[in-house]
Structures are given as C-alpha cells and as structure tokens.
mmCIF file of C-alpha atoms in Angstrom:
data_model
loop_
_atom_site.group_PDB
_atom_site.id
_atom_site.type_symbol
_atom_site.label_atom_id
_atom_site.label_comp_id
_atom_site.label_asym_id
_atom_site.label_seq_id
_atom_site.Cartn_x
_atom_site.Cartn_y
_atom_site.Cartn_z
ATOM 1 C CA MET A 1 -253.387 166.898 -8.651
ATOM 2 C CA THR A 2 -253.392 168.672 -4.678
ATOM 3 C CA ARG A 3 -252.448 172.287 -4.663
ATOM 4 C CA GLU A 4 -251.274 173.537 -1.575
ATOM 5 C CA PRO A 5 -253.552 175.849 1.015
ATOM 6 C CA ARG A 6 -253.437 179.852 -0.258
ATOM 7 C CA TRP A 7 -252.544 180.415 3.052
ATOM 8 C CA HIS A 8 -251.477 184.125 2.251
ATOM 9 C CA ARG A 9 -254.748 184.671 0.562
ATOM 10 C CA LEU A 10 -256.468 183.243 3.646
ATOM 11 C CA ARG A 11 -254.867 185.843 6.047
ATOM 12 C CA ALA A 12 -255.186 188.854 3.368
ATOM 13 C CA ASP A 13 -258.862 188.084 3.570
ATOM 14 C CA LEU A 14 -259.048 187.661 7.282
ATOM 15 C CA LEU A 15 -257.178 190.923 7.164
ATOM 16 C CA CYS A 16 -259.481 192.854 5.159
ATOM 17 C CA LEU A 17 -262.652 191.477 7.198
ATOM 18 C CA ALA A 18 -260.797 192.887 10.428
ATOM 19 C CA LEU A 19 -259.862 196.326 9.192
ATOM 20 C CA ALA A 20 -263.494 196.655 7.728
ATOM 21 C CA SER A 21 -264.813 195.944 11.041
ATOM 22 C CA VAL A 22 -262.749 198.743 12.640
ATOM 23 C CA ALA A 23 -263.632 201.175 9.958
ATOM 24 C CA LEU A 24 -267.363 200.333 10.723
ATOM 25 C CA LEU A 25 -267.325 201.341 14.488
ATOM 26 C CA LEU A 26 -265.135 204.043 13.820
ATOM 27 C CA GLY A 27 -267.486 205.358 11.506
ATOM 28 C CA LEU A 28 -264.630 205.481 8.579
ATOM 29 C CA VAL A 29 -266.658 203.065 5.648
ATOM 30 C CA GLY A 30 -267.528 204.870 2.618
ATOM 31 C CA GLU A 31 -270.971 205.884 0.724
ATOM 32 C CA PRO A 32 -273.729 203.498 1.558
ATOM 33 C CA GLY A 33 -274.332 200.744 -0.928
ATOM 34 C CA ALA A 34 -269.886 200.002 -1.001
ATOM 35 C CA ALA A 35 -269.648 196.834 -2.158
ATOM 36 C CA ALA A 36 -268.689 193.984 -0.305
ATOM 37 C CA PRO A 37 -266.271 190.956 -0.663
ATOM 38 C CA ASP A 38 -267.765 188.668 -3.696
ATOM 39 C CA ARG A 39 -266.245 185.565 -2.111
ATOM 40 C CA HIS A 40 -269.694 185.213 -0.418
ATOM 41 C CA THR A 41 -271.957 186.337 -2.658
ATOM 42 C CA ALA A 42 -272.989 184.313 -5.906
ATOM 43 C CA MET A 43 -271.796 186.408 -9.010
ATOM 44 C CA ARG A 44 -274.471 188.242 -11.385
ATOM 45 C CA GLY A 45 -272.169 190.492 -13.196
ATOM 46 C CA GLU A 46 -272.265 191.851 -16.781
ATOM 47 C CA TRP A 47 -269.471 192.868 -19.036
ATOM 48 C CA ILE A 48 -269.389 196.505 -19.712
ATOM 49 C CA ALA A 49 -267.314 196.497 -23.383
ATOM 50 C CA THR A 50 -265.742 199.932 -24.445
ATOM 51 C CA VAL A 51 -263.762 198.508 -27.726
ATOM 52 C CA GLN A 52 -265.395 199.493 -30.679
ATOM 53 C CA ASN A 53 -267.493 201.644 -28.356
ATOM 54 C CA MET A 54 -269.969 198.437 -28.180
ATOM 55 C CA ASP A 55 -271.164 199.587 -24.750
ATOM 56 C CA TRP A 56 -269.980 202.598 -23.220
ATOM 57 C CA PRO A 57 -268.800 205.105 -24.395
ATOM 58 C CA THR A 58 -271.248 204.610 -27.551
ATOM 59 C CA ARG A 59 -268.824 207.037 -29.546
ATOM 60 C CA PRO A 60 -266.241 208.815 -29.516
ATOM 61 C CA GLY A 61 -266.092 212.362 -28.473
ATOM 62 C CA LEU A 62 -269.092 212.830 -26.351
ATOM 63 C CA ALA A 63 -269.248 215.589 -23.953
ATOM 64 C CA VAL A 64 -267.809 214.551 -20.593
ATOM 65 C CA GLU A 65 -271.819 215.159 -19.374
ATOM 66 C CA GLN A 66 -273.048 212.685 -21.568
ATOM 67 C CA GLN A 67 -270.350 210.054 -21.367
ATOM 68 C CA GLN A 68 -270.946 210.178 -17.537
ATOM 69 C CA ALA A 69 -274.781 209.933 -18.458
ATOM 70 C CA GLU A 70 -274.498 206.582 -20.584
ATOM 71 C CA TYR A 71 -272.753 204.753 -17.881
ATOM 72 C CA ARG A 72 -274.893 205.764 -15.072
ATOM 73 C CA ARG A 73 -277.680 204.294 -17.188
ATOM 74 C CA LEU A 74 -275.999 201.388 -17.673
ATOM 75 C CA LEU A 75 -275.382 200.885 -14.353
ATOM 76 C CA ASP A 76 -279.046 201.945 -13.037
ATOM 77 C CA GLN A 77 -279.891 198.831 -15.606
ATOM 78 C CA ALA A 78 -277.819 196.461 -13.936
ATOM 79 C CA VAL A 79 -279.399 197.147 -10.497
ATOM 80 C CA GLU A 80 -282.781 197.071 -12.173
ATOM 81 C CA HIS A 81 -281.444 193.531 -13.418
ATOM 82 C CA ARG A 82 -280.402 192.487 -10.240
ATOM 83 C CA LEU A 83 -277.021 192.148 -10.905
ATOM 84 C CA ASN A 84 -274.340 192.519 -8.206
ATOM 85 C CA ALA A 85 -271.201 193.272 -10.322
ATOM 86 C CA VAL A 86 -269.945 195.065 -13.391
ATOM 87 C CA PHE A 87 -266.825 194.224 -15.670
ATOM 88 C CA VAL A 88 -265.852 197.185 -16.999
ATOM 89 C CA GLN A 89 -262.944 197.398 -19.792
ATOM 90 C CA VAL A 90 -260.550 200.091 -18.989
ATOM 91 C CA ARG A 91 -257.376 198.717 -21.113
ATOM 92 C CA PRO A 92 -258.935 197.570 -24.669
ATOM 93 C CA ASN A 93 -256.040 198.456 -27.345
ATOM 94 C CA ALA A 94 -252.848 198.979 -25.345
ATOM 95 C CA ASP A 95 -254.324 202.511 -24.124
ATOM 96 C CA ALA A 96 -255.972 203.398 -20.985
ATOM 97 C CA PHE A 97 -259.214 204.884 -19.442
ATOM 98 C CA TRP A 98 -257.067 206.674 -16.686
ATOM 99 C CA PRO A 99 -254.150 208.850 -16.741
ATOM 100 C CA SER A 100 -251.512 205.580 -16.992
ATOM 101 C CA ARG A 101 -248.061 206.447 -16.163
ATOM 102 C CA TYR A 102 -247.634 203.956 -19.263
ATOM 103 C CA GLU A 103 -250.153 204.340 -22.359
ATOM 104 C CA PRO A 104 -251.850 207.042 -23.714
ATOM 105 C CA TRP A 105 -255.301 207.709 -23.186
ATOM 106 C CA SER A 106 -257.532 205.672 -25.219
ATOM 107 C CA ARG A 107 -259.159 206.927 -28.629
ATOM 108 C CA LEU A 108 -262.581 205.669 -27.833
ATOM 109 C CA LEU A 109 -263.172 208.502 -25.401
ATOM 110 C CA THR A 110 -262.155 211.431 -27.457
ATOM 111 C CA GLY A 111 -261.817 210.212 -30.781
ATOM 112 C CA THR A 112 -257.926 210.846 -30.476
ATOM 113 C CA GLN A 113 -255.061 208.923 -28.927
ATOM 114 C CA GLY A 114 -253.684 210.687 -26.092
ATOM 115 C CA ARG A 115 -256.057 213.552 -25.476
ATOM 116 C CA ASP A 116 -257.182 213.933 -22.222
ATOM 117 C CA PRO A 117 -261.161 213.665 -21.877
ATOM 118 C CA GLY A 118 -261.342 216.373 -19.258
ATOM 119 C CA TYR A 119 -261.540 214.241 -16.340
ATOM 120 C CA ASP A 120 -260.699 210.689 -14.699
ATOM 121 C CA PRO A 121 -262.871 208.157 -15.942
ATOM 122 C CA MET A 122 -261.451 205.128 -13.976
ATOM 123 C CA ARG A 123 -262.304 207.158 -10.716
ATOM 124 C CA PHE A 124 -266.005 208.053 -12.155
ATOM 125 C CA LEU A 125 -266.429 204.295 -13.045
ATOM 126 C CA VAL A 126 -265.278 202.836 -9.886
ATOM 127 C CA ASP A 127 -266.953 205.487 -8.026
ATOM 128 C CA GLU A 128 -270.451 205.070 -9.388
ATOM 129 C CA ALA A 129 -270.542 201.260 -9.469
ATOM 130 C CA HIS A 130 -269.529 201.142 -5.715
ATOM 131 C CA ARG A 131 -272.189 203.865 -4.870
ATOM 132 C CA ARG A 132 -274.942 201.308 -6.459
ATOM 133 C CA GLY A 133 -273.534 198.390 -4.372
ATOM 134 C CA LEU A 134 -272.064 197.179 -7.393
ATOM 135 C CA ARG A 135 -268.194 195.405 -7.185
ATOM 136 C CA PHE A 136 -266.375 197.071 -9.716
ATOM 137 C CA HIS A 137 -263.961 194.648 -11.698
ATOM 138 C CA ALA A 138 -261.538 196.348 -13.963
ATOM 139 C CA TRP A 139 -261.212 194.398 -17.439
ATOM 140 C CA PHE A 140 -257.869 194.666 -18.701
ATOM 141 C CA ASN A 141 -257.108 193.468 -22.944
ATOM 142 C CA PRO A 142 -253.138 192.276 -22.116
ATOM 143 C CA TYR A 143 -251.386 192.082 -25.845
ATOM 144 C CA ARG A 144 -253.890 193.736 -28.088
ATOM 145 C CA ILE A 145 -252.470 197.275 -29.563
ATOM 146 C CA GLY A 146 -255.468 197.311 -32.151
ATOM 147 C CA VAL A 147 -254.296 199.065 -35.342
ATOM 148 C CA SER A 148 -252.347 197.760 -38.472
ATOM 149 C CA ASP A 149 -250.078 200.262 -38.955
ATOM 150 C CA PRO A 150 -247.263 201.459 -35.824
ATOM 151 C CA ALA A 151 -247.676 205.002 -37.487
ATOM 152 C CA GLU A 152 -251.512 205.566 -35.775
ATOM 153 C CA LEU A 153 -250.213 205.242 -32.735
ATOM 154 C CA VAL A 154 -249.338 208.569 -30.817
ATOM 155 C CA PRO A 155 -245.583 209.390 -31.229
ATOM 156 C CA ASP A 156 -244.385 208.205 -27.786
ATOM 157 C CA HIS A 157 -246.415 205.153 -27.855
ATOM 158 C CA PRO A 158 -244.375 202.366 -26.294
ATOM 159 C CA ALA A 159 -244.964 199.989 -29.091
ATOM 160 C CA ARG A 160 -243.568 202.538 -31.495
ATOM 161 C CA MET A 161 -240.749 203.401 -28.802
ATOM 162 C CA HIS A 162 -240.029 199.359 -28.434
ATOM 163 C CA PRO A 163 -240.948 197.708 -31.778
ATOM 164 C CA GLU A 164 -238.734 194.615 -30.641
ATOM 165 C CA TRP A 165 -241.857 193.898 -28.508
ATOM 166 C CA THR A 166 -244.332 193.828 -31.336
ATOM 167 C CA PHE A 167 -245.399 191.626 -33.938
ATOM 168 C CA ARG A 168 -247.835 191.611 -36.653
ATOM 169 C CA TYR A 169 -250.381 189.343 -36.901
ATOM 170 C CA GLY A 170 -253.631 189.076 -39.038
ATOM 171 C CA GLY A 171 -252.969 192.675 -40.291
ATOM 172 C CA LYS A 172 -252.874 193.876 -36.454
ATOM 173 C CA LEU A 173 -250.310 194.627 -34.274
ATOM 174 C CA TYR A 174 -249.906 193.067 -31.120
ATOM 175 C CA TYR A 175 -247.006 192.937 -28.255
ATOM 176 C CA ASP A 176 -245.263 189.502 -28.430
ATOM 177 C CA PRO A 177 -245.702 187.868 -25.060
ATOM 178 C CA GLY A 178 -242.522 185.556 -25.846
ATOM 179 C CA VAL A 179 -240.462 188.999 -24.547
ATOM 180 C CA PRO A 180 -239.914 189.098 -21.278
ATOM 181 C CA ALA A 181 -239.546 192.789 -21.664
ATOM 182 C CA ALA A 182 -243.028 193.211 -23.189
ATOM 183 C CA ARG A 183 -244.560 191.035 -20.883
ATOM 184 C CA ARG A 184 -243.301 192.777 -17.827
ATOM 185 C CA PHE A 185 -244.158 195.823 -19.510
ATOM 186 C CA VAL A 186 -247.796 194.683 -19.699
ATOM 187 C CA GLU A 187 -248.146 194.014 -16.357
ATOM 188 C CA ASP A 188 -246.810 197.413 -14.931
ATOM 189 C CA ALA A 189 -249.232 199.150 -17.113
ATOM 190 C CA ILE A 190 -251.906 196.878 -15.571
ATOM 191 C CA MET A 191 -250.521 197.432 -11.987
ATOM 192 C CA ASP A 192 -250.752 201.111 -12.315
ATOM 193 C CA ALA A 193 -254.302 200.923 -12.541
ATOM 194 C CA VAL A 194 -254.435 198.132 -9.319
ATOM 195 C CA HIS A 195 -252.449 200.384 -7.406
ATOM 196 C CA ARG A 196 -254.512 204.063 -7.794
ATOM 197 C CA TYR A 197 -258.277 202.645 -7.878
ATOM 198 C CA ASP A 198 -259.964 200.943 -5.492
ATOM 199 C CA VAL A 199 -261.486 197.653 -7.250
ATOM 200 C CA ASP A 200 -263.024 195.095 -6.269
ATOM 201 C CA GLY A 201 -261.306 192.565 -9.003
ATOM 202 C CA VAL A 202 -258.824 192.364 -11.856
ATOM 203 C CA HIS A 203 -260.112 190.658 -14.880
ATOM 204 C CA LEU A 204 -258.259 189.423 -17.974
ATOM 205 C CA ASP A 205 -260.392 188.577 -21.122
ATOM 206 C CA ASP A 206 -259.510 185.041 -23.373
ATOM 207 C CA PHE A 207 -257.108 187.132 -25.663
ATOM 208 C CA PHE A 208 -253.203 186.240 -24.935
ATOM 209 C CA TYR A 209 -251.569 185.103 -28.103
ATOM 210 C CA PRO A 210 -253.898 186.176 -30.788
ATOM 211 C CA TYR A 211 -257.030 183.467 -32.416
ATOM 212 C CA PRO A 212 -255.797 181.765 -35.490
ATOM 213 C CA ALA A 213 -256.295 183.988 -38.433
ATOM 214 C CA GLY A 214 -256.652 181.937 -42.066
ATOM 215 C CA GLY A 215 -253.550 179.418 -41.391
ATOM 216 C CA GLU A 216 -251.315 182.429 -41.025
ATOM 217 C CA GLN A 217 -248.022 181.445 -38.859
ATOM 218 C CA LEU A 218 -247.193 183.442 -35.693
ATOM 219 C CA PRO A 219 -244.133 185.553 -36.555
ATOM 220 C CA ASP A 220 -242.563 184.457 -33.395
ATOM 221 C CA GLN A 221 -239.862 182.118 -34.117
ATOM 222 C CA GLU A 222 -237.047 184.464 -33.724
ATOM 223 C CA THR A 223 -237.911 185.299 -30.349
ATOM 224 C CA PHE A 224 -238.467 181.542 -29.612
ATOM 225 C CA ARG A 225 -234.789 181.491 -30.660
ATOM 226 C CA ARG A 226 -233.761 184.049 -28.690
ATOM 227 C CA TYR A 227 -235.767 183.216 -25.008
ATOM 228 C CA GLY A 228 -237.138 179.287 -25.706
ATOM 229 C CA THR A 229 -233.854 177.549 -24.943
ATOM 230 C CA GLY A 230 -234.775 174.489 -22.948
ATOM 231 C CA PHE A 231 -238.281 174.047 -24.651
ATOM 232 C CA ARG A 232 -239.077 171.153 -26.581
ATOM 233 C CA THR A 233 -241.403 172.584 -29.013
ATOM 234 C CA ILE A 234 -242.236 176.667 -29.613
ATOM 235 C CA GLU A 235 -245.991 175.409 -28.551
ATOM 236 C CA ASP A 236 -245.282 174.546 -25.163
ATOM 237 C CA TRP A 237 -242.853 177.482 -24.746
ATOM 238 C CA ARG A 238 -245.582 179.917 -25.810
ATOM 239 C CA ARG A 239 -248.167 178.365 -23.573
ATOM 240 C CA HIS A 240 -245.134 178.966 -20.514
ATOM 241 C CA ASN A 241 -245.262 182.643 -21.577
ATOM 242 C CA THR A 242 -249.216 182.745 -21.123
ATOM 243 C CA ASP A 243 -248.516 180.879 -17.811
ATOM 244 C CA LEU A 244 -246.025 183.034 -16.487
ATOM 245 C CA LEU A 245 -248.550 186.375 -17.298
ATOM 246 C CA VAL A 246 -251.212 184.710 -15.233
ATOM 247 C CA SER A 247 -249.079 183.489 -12.454
ATOM 248 C CA GLU A 248 -246.961 186.789 -12.224
ATOM 249 C CA LEU A 249 -250.205 188.981 -12.061
ATOM 250 C CA ASP A 250 -251.750 186.746 -9.685
ATOM 251 C CA GLY A 251 -248.678 187.599 -7.144
ATOM 252 C CA ARG A 252 -248.581 191.458 -8.157
ATOM 253 C CA VAL A 253 -252.461 191.987 -7.847
ATOM 254 C CA HIS A 254 -252.552 190.155 -4.351
ATOM 255 C CA ALA A 255 -249.212 192.334 -3.231
ATOM 256 C CA ALA A 256 -250.926 195.371 -4.125
ATOM 257 C CA ARG A 257 -254.498 195.025 -3.014
ATOM 258 C CA PRO A 258 -255.103 191.761 -0.869
ATOM 259 C CA GLY A 259 -259.098 191.913 -0.833
ATOM 260 C CA ALA A 260 -259.210 191.950 -4.817
ATOM 261 C CA ARG A 261 -260.123 189.333 -6.766
ATOM 262 C CA PHE A 262 -257.878 187.922 -9.919
ATOM 263 C CA GLY A 263 -259.894 186.300 -12.454
ATOM 264 C CA ILE A 264 -259.836 185.333 -16.357
ATOM 265 C CA SER A 265 -262.736 184.977 -18.915
ATOM 266 C CA PRO A 266 -260.919 182.203 -21.099
ATOM 267 C CA PHE A 267 -262.539 180.681 -24.387
ATOM 268 C CA GLY A 268 -264.953 177.913 -23.198
ATOM 269 C CA ILE A 269 -262.871 174.786 -24.046
ATOM 270 C CA TRP A 270 -259.759 173.572 -22.647
ATOM 271 C CA ARG A 271 -259.245 170.848 -24.852
ATOM 272 C CA ASN A 272 -261.706 167.963 -26.413
ATOM 273 C CA ALA A 273 -261.546 164.367 -24.775
ATOM 274 C CA THR A 274 -260.233 163.233 -28.238
ATOM 275 C CA SER A 275 -257.220 165.464 -27.686
ATOM 276 C CA ASP A 276 -256.618 164.796 -24.049
ATOM 277 C CA PRO A 277 -258.354 162.256 -21.924
ATOM 278 C CA ALA A 278 -258.987 165.081 -19.370
ATOM 279 C CA GLY A 279 -260.789 167.037 -21.637
ATOM 280 C CA SER A 280 -264.344 167.743 -22.331
ATOM 281 C CA ASN A 281 -266.965 165.976 -24.541
ATOM 282 C CA THR A 282 -266.748 168.814 -27.059
ATOM 283 C CA ARG A 283 -265.531 169.006 -30.980
ATOM 284 C CA GLY A 284 -264.523 172.529 -30.767
ATOM 285 C CA MET A 285 -261.580 175.014 -30.967
ATOM 286 C CA GLU A 286 -259.165 174.660 -28.109
ATOM 287 C CA SER A 287 -257.650 177.275 -25.899
ATOM 288 C CA TYR A 288 -254.909 174.976 -24.983
ATOM 289 C CA SER A 289 -253.601 174.762 -28.896
ATOM 290 C CA ALA A 290 -255.185 177.765 -30.454
ATOM 291 C CA ILE A 291 -253.940 180.563 -28.559
ATOM 292 C CA TYR A 292 -251.802 178.677 -25.962
ATOM 293 C CA ALA A 293 -253.904 179.274 -22.953
ATOM 294 C CA ASP A 294 -253.641 176.068 -20.490
ATOM 295 C CA THR A 295 -256.406 177.239 -18.472
ATOM 296 C CA ARG A 296 -257.109 174.013 -16.438
ATOM 297 C CA LYS A 297 -253.299 174.390 -14.984
ATOM 298 C CA TRP A 298 -254.508 177.812 -13.623
ATOM 299 C CA VAL A 299 -257.224 176.518 -11.943
ATOM 300 C CA ARG A 300 -254.960 173.548 -10.538
ATOM 301 C CA GLN A 301 -252.317 175.721 -9.900
ATOM 302 C CA GLY A 302 -254.073 178.366 -8.127
ATOM 303 C CA TRP A 303 -253.297 181.321 -10.065
ATOM 304 C CA VAL A 304 -256.538 182.714 -10.197
ATOM 305 C CA ASP A 305 -259.386 183.607 -7.659
ATOM 306 C CA TYR A 306 -262.231 182.753 -10.158
ATOM 307 C CA ILE A 307 -262.323 181.241 -13.711
ATOM 308 C CA ALA A 308 -265.198 182.708 -15.727
ATOM 309 C CA PRO A 309 -265.161 180.539 -18.980
ATOM 310 C CA GLN A 310 -267.099 181.574 -22.098
ATOM 311 C CA LEU A 311 -269.824 179.353 -22.478
ATOM 312 C CA TYR A 312 -271.431 180.909 -25.629
ATOM 313 C CA TRP A 313 -273.120 177.827 -26.998
ATOM 314 C CA GLN A 314 -276.856 176.473 -26.716
ATOM 315 C CA ILE A 315 -278.348 173.296 -24.683
ATOM 316 C CA GLY A 316 -277.595 170.494 -26.948
ATOM 317 C CA HIS A 317 -274.907 172.343 -29.382
ATOM 318 C CA PRO A 318 -273.382 169.739 -31.904
ATOM 319 C CA ALA A 319 -269.730 170.806 -31.234
ATOM 320 C CA ALA A 320 -269.981 172.443 -27.766
ATOM 321 C CA ASP A 321 -272.850 171.641 -26.294
ATOM 322 C CA TYR A 322 -273.561 174.130 -22.991
ATOM 323 C CA ALA A 323 -274.755 170.892 -21.095
ATOM 324 C CA ALA A 324 -271.628 169.150 -21.440
ATOM 325 C CA LEU A 325 -269.278 172.009 -20.771
ATOM 326 C CA VAL A 326 -270.956 173.069 -17.374
ATOM 327 C CA PRO A 327 -270.232 169.851 -15.679
ATOM 328 C CA TRP A 328 -266.607 169.336 -16.951
ATOM 329 C CA TRP A 329 -265.962 173.258 -15.537
ATOM 330 C CA SER A 330 -267.602 172.433 -12.301
ATOM 331 C CA ASP A 331 -265.439 169.212 -11.859
ATOM 332 C CA THR A 332 -262.438 171.304 -12.874
ATOM 333 C CA VAL A 333 -262.840 173.607 -10.196
ATOM 334 C CA ALA A 334 -263.895 171.122 -7.618
ATOM 335 C CA GLY A 335 -261.448 170.675 -4.819
ATOM 336 C CA SER A 336 -259.814 174.171 -5.249
ATOM 337 C CA ASP A 337 -260.439 177.437 -3.940
ATOM 338 C CA VAL A 338 -261.101 178.693 -7.364
ATOM 339 C CA ASP A 339 -264.504 179.977 -8.030
ATOM 340 C CA LEU A 340 -266.754 179.222 -11.483
ATOM 341 C CA TYR A 341 -268.712 181.902 -12.709
ATOM 342 C CA ILE A 342 -270.088 181.008 -16.161
ATOM 343 C CA GLY A 343 -269.848 183.836 -18.564
ATOM 344 C CA GLN A 344 -273.122 183.787 -20.557
ATOM 345 C CA ALA A 345 -273.739 185.054 -24.468
ATOM 346 C CA ALA A 346 -276.431 187.257 -24.066
ATOM 347 C CA TYR A 347 -275.424 188.910 -27.573
ATOM 348 C CA LYS A 348 -276.445 185.894 -29.382
ATOM 349 C CA VAL A 349 -279.879 185.951 -28.329
ATOM 350 C CA GLY A 350 -282.330 186.347 -31.376
ATOM 351 C CA GLY A 351 -279.872 185.237 -33.896
ATOM 352 C CA GLN A 352 -276.899 182.474 -34.149
ATOM 353 C CA GLY A 353 -279.159 179.651 -33.506
ATOM 354 C CA TRP A 354 -280.237 181.187 -30.104
ATOM 355 C CA THR A 355 -284.295 181.746 -31.024
ATOM 356 C CA ASP A 356 -285.619 180.402 -27.736
ATOM 357 C CA PRO A 357 -286.082 183.554 -25.176
ATOM 358 C CA GLY A 358 -285.786 180.620 -22.336
ATOM 359 C CA GLU A 359 -282.382 179.658 -23.534
ATOM 360 C CA LEU A 360 -280.791 181.729 -21.022
ATOM 361 C CA SER A 361 -283.039 180.756 -18.200
ATOM 362 C CA ALA A 362 -282.252 177.243 -18.908
ATOM 363 C CA HIS A 363 -278.717 177.841 -18.521
ATOM 364 C CA LEU A 364 -279.018 178.864 -14.810
ATOM 365 C CA SER A 365 -281.804 176.023 -14.206
ATOM 366 C CA LEU A 366 -278.909 173.692 -15.345
ATOM 367 C CA ASN A 367 -275.870 175.461 -13.396
ATOM 368 C CA ARG A 368 -278.138 174.777 -10.203
ATOM 369 C CA ARG A 369 -277.604 171.283 -10.922
ATOM 370 C CA HIS A 370 -273.676 171.795 -10.345
ATOM 371 C CA PRO A 371 -272.326 172.736 -7.034
ATOM 372 C CA GLY A 372 -269.179 174.132 -8.279
ATOM 373 C CA VAL A 373 -270.947 176.798 -10.223
ATOM 374 C CA ASP A 374 -270.867 179.942 -8.362
ATOM 375 C CA GLY A 375 -272.439 182.542 -10.444
ATOM 376 C CA ASP A 376 -272.615 183.931 -13.958
ATOM 377 C CA ILE A 377 -271.496 186.986 -15.943
ATOM 378 C CA PHE A 378 -273.501 188.198 -19.151
ATOM 379 C CA PHE A 379 -271.880 189.508 -22.314
ATOM 380 C CA ARG A 380 -272.552 192.309 -22.771
ATOM 381 C CA ALA A 381 -274.312 195.325 -21.017
ATOM 382 C CA THR A 382 -275.921 196.793 -24.054
ATOM 383 C CA SER A 383 -277.732 193.060 -25.412
ATOM 384 C CA LEU A 384 -279.600 193.320 -22.054
ATOM 385 C CA THR A 385 -281.908 195.485 -22.652
ATOM 386 C CA THR A 386 -281.906 195.040 -26.360
ATOM 387 C CA ASN A 387 -281.737 191.782 -28.226
ATOM 388 C CA ALA A 388 -281.889 189.821 -24.921
ATOM 389 C CA ALA A 389 -284.433 191.820 -23.019
ATOM 390 C CA GLU A 390 -286.880 189.811 -22.648
ATOM 391 C CA ALA A 391 -284.825 186.727 -21.989
ATOM 392 C CA MET A 392 -283.032 188.887 -19.128
ATOM 393 C CA ARG A 393 -286.479 189.504 -17.778
ATOM 394 C CA ARG A 394 -287.141 185.767 -17.794
ATOM 395 C CA VAL A 395 -283.542 185.408 -15.926
ATOM 396 C CA VAL A 396 -284.446 188.106 -13.170
ATOM 397 C CA ALA A 397 -288.293 186.615 -12.627
ATOM 398 C CA GLU A 398 -286.833 183.206 -12.602
ATOM 399 C CA HIS A 399 -283.555 183.373 -10.924
ATOM 400 C CA TYR A 400 -282.737 186.638 -9.386
ATOM 401 C CA ALA A 401 -286.523 187.773 -7.767
ATOM 402 C CA ASP A 402 -286.273 186.431 -4.566
ATOM 403 C CA SER A 403 -282.488 186.866 -3.866
ATOM 404 C CA SER A 404 -280.427 189.144 -2.399
ATOM 405 C CA ARG A 405 -278.112 191.441 -4.463
#
C-alpha cells in the first residue's frame, strides 16, 4: 500500500529547525545539553514505569527531595548506559503526574489520589532529562482506570461522574473505547500535558482494549448496538475505535507541538501467518484479534512517527522467535517514514528462559542486519541496574561504547 508523503510533518520539521537556528544565533537556546530531534539519531531509550511504583517513585508518600533524588539517579544511570531518551509513565491509571485540568493527582506520588505532591513532577521530569541531554517521551496509558470499585476514586473523578463511559472487565475498571465521549476525554486529558510541557515525544503503550481475561466477554455489546451502525462485526468496530484514538491523537499532537514525535509500543505480534498471509512466522497471541490493535495498519497509514513493538522473546523462541519478528517488522516499515524501535525485555534477564546474559547484546547484533531498525528501548529502568546489569554492560561495551549519544 502506498501512502501519500506527510508534507505537514516535513514542513513542521523544517520550521522547527529554522526556529532552532535563529534561537541559537540570538542566544535564546535553553540549558546546554537540551535534547536534539530524535529523527536523526538511533534510539537508545528506556521505559521508566510508575505504575505499581515499579521504577519511580519507589513507593508513594516519599518526601519531595527523596522523589527527586531517585529520579535524578535513574537519569544518571541512563547517561552511564549511553542512552539518549527516557519514556516516563505520567498517566498510568486515569490520573496525572502534573496538575491536570482533567484528572486527579496520582496516588502513586503521595499515597492518596488527588493530593498535591507539593511540586510539579512533570516539569521536574522533563527539565532534568533535558539537562542531561536526554529526550523526554511522555508515556500515557489510554483507558485503564486501575481500580476494581469506583468508590476507590476521588468523588469528582471523571469515571465516577460518568459511569456510562466505563466498563468493568477482569475485575478492573476501564474507560470504554467505544464511547465517543470517553475517547475524546482521554485525548483531552493527554493533550493537556502535551500543550503545557516541552515533551520530545508522546508515547502510548500496548493497552487499548484490555487483554483477554480467562474467557470473559467484553461487556460492550450495548455500546456496539448504540454506536456500531455500519460495522459487520463487533470486532471490526472495536479495531475502528482503536484506529480513531491513534489517528486523532496523531493529528492533535502534531498540531499542538509540531516537533514532537508520536509513537506506540504495541504487543509484538500483529497477526500470525496462519491467520493472515501477511503475518509473521509466529504462533502467539495476536494484537489484531486479542486487543483490537491493528498495528500494521497504523504504520501503513502513517498515523505514527515510530512504532516500538515489544519483542519480549528470545532468539529461537518456539512460538515467537525474535529472529523471525525483527525482519517482519523491518519489512513492515520499509518504504514508510515510520521509524522502528525494538522493545527489549531487560526485565526477563535471569529468568523466564533468559539465562544467557549475552541475549540482549545478541538482539542488537541481529538488528544490525535489518536496516529498518532505528534503535531500541529497554523495559525497564530498574532492571538495567539489577537483574540485567551484566547484560547491559555487554550491550554498552559491544554496541554503544564508541557511539555518540
């Protein structure tokens, strides 16, 4: 499929470069080490997860000084690993790490949803990354609300004010992607941060419709009856709803911040070849049918600047061989203006079959044989200094030691 060139992106990039040149001449550029456009540099990134206090902050309720010291330490470690970007989760559960106009403060900061942490974490997160020459990609989870009972939310939480926007699935609450008002609200909540902070990228993870939960049926049949006119199946309609979120955010992000990149880190398998001849030589769960994410379409339509599939399997894995998936994704982006970054499962090193500390480095060696690959993102930050510390030392020594950040 041939796509029209994205002339509005090209014009925006040229404008940003021109403005940056003028600013440099006039002495208006910010602090030394401010992030450069990542279109021209191979990606070497890491995800900093805040959900469940995985990476930062390490527990809710820490003093501001402790929170800030922890984050600075993560960034300093990223610089030591010769990384050039961080993807920080700033909206993990329909809440916010900034003074949002739409949603409450995250309980992951203070232990209490809605409680002001006493500073603007988002401003701090962005500024500290840029101070070290790291690009900052703001990572948002679209639909997850993260509680089992609406009563656990603050009284004025949008999910409590608009229960018709939500459904319960797998024991948890979600915004219903099929409700147009809910989708628009999610976009508005994300765009609040995009408008207000100097982010280098806007990043969505792999959670659109929730992952299957033990054969439980998604409770959106009534929503389909109301909004699904013209669709042959409920599955096609669900994929359309996800397409709308992606395509609409693509347009809104670039209208608000032309120099920013918009990208997604989907589940690593689009479709198996047994389901679709265009699919990969794999036998795993498919994002297309399991979570209604037509990731290949997003690339072909040019709705993303980059795609970062989570290829969280080893070379030689019997159902999802890393060596089969990388060339498939490289072929998928071929001829497009979409960059391909590979999501790497640093969290698996030392377990789940990842006993060889050279596995991560072997992945990057394999990537070099496929020109469509533009870099890697490691999940997650803490793993790079704990279970995957030795593996990351090998990555740096064998792939990053002589390269410029």
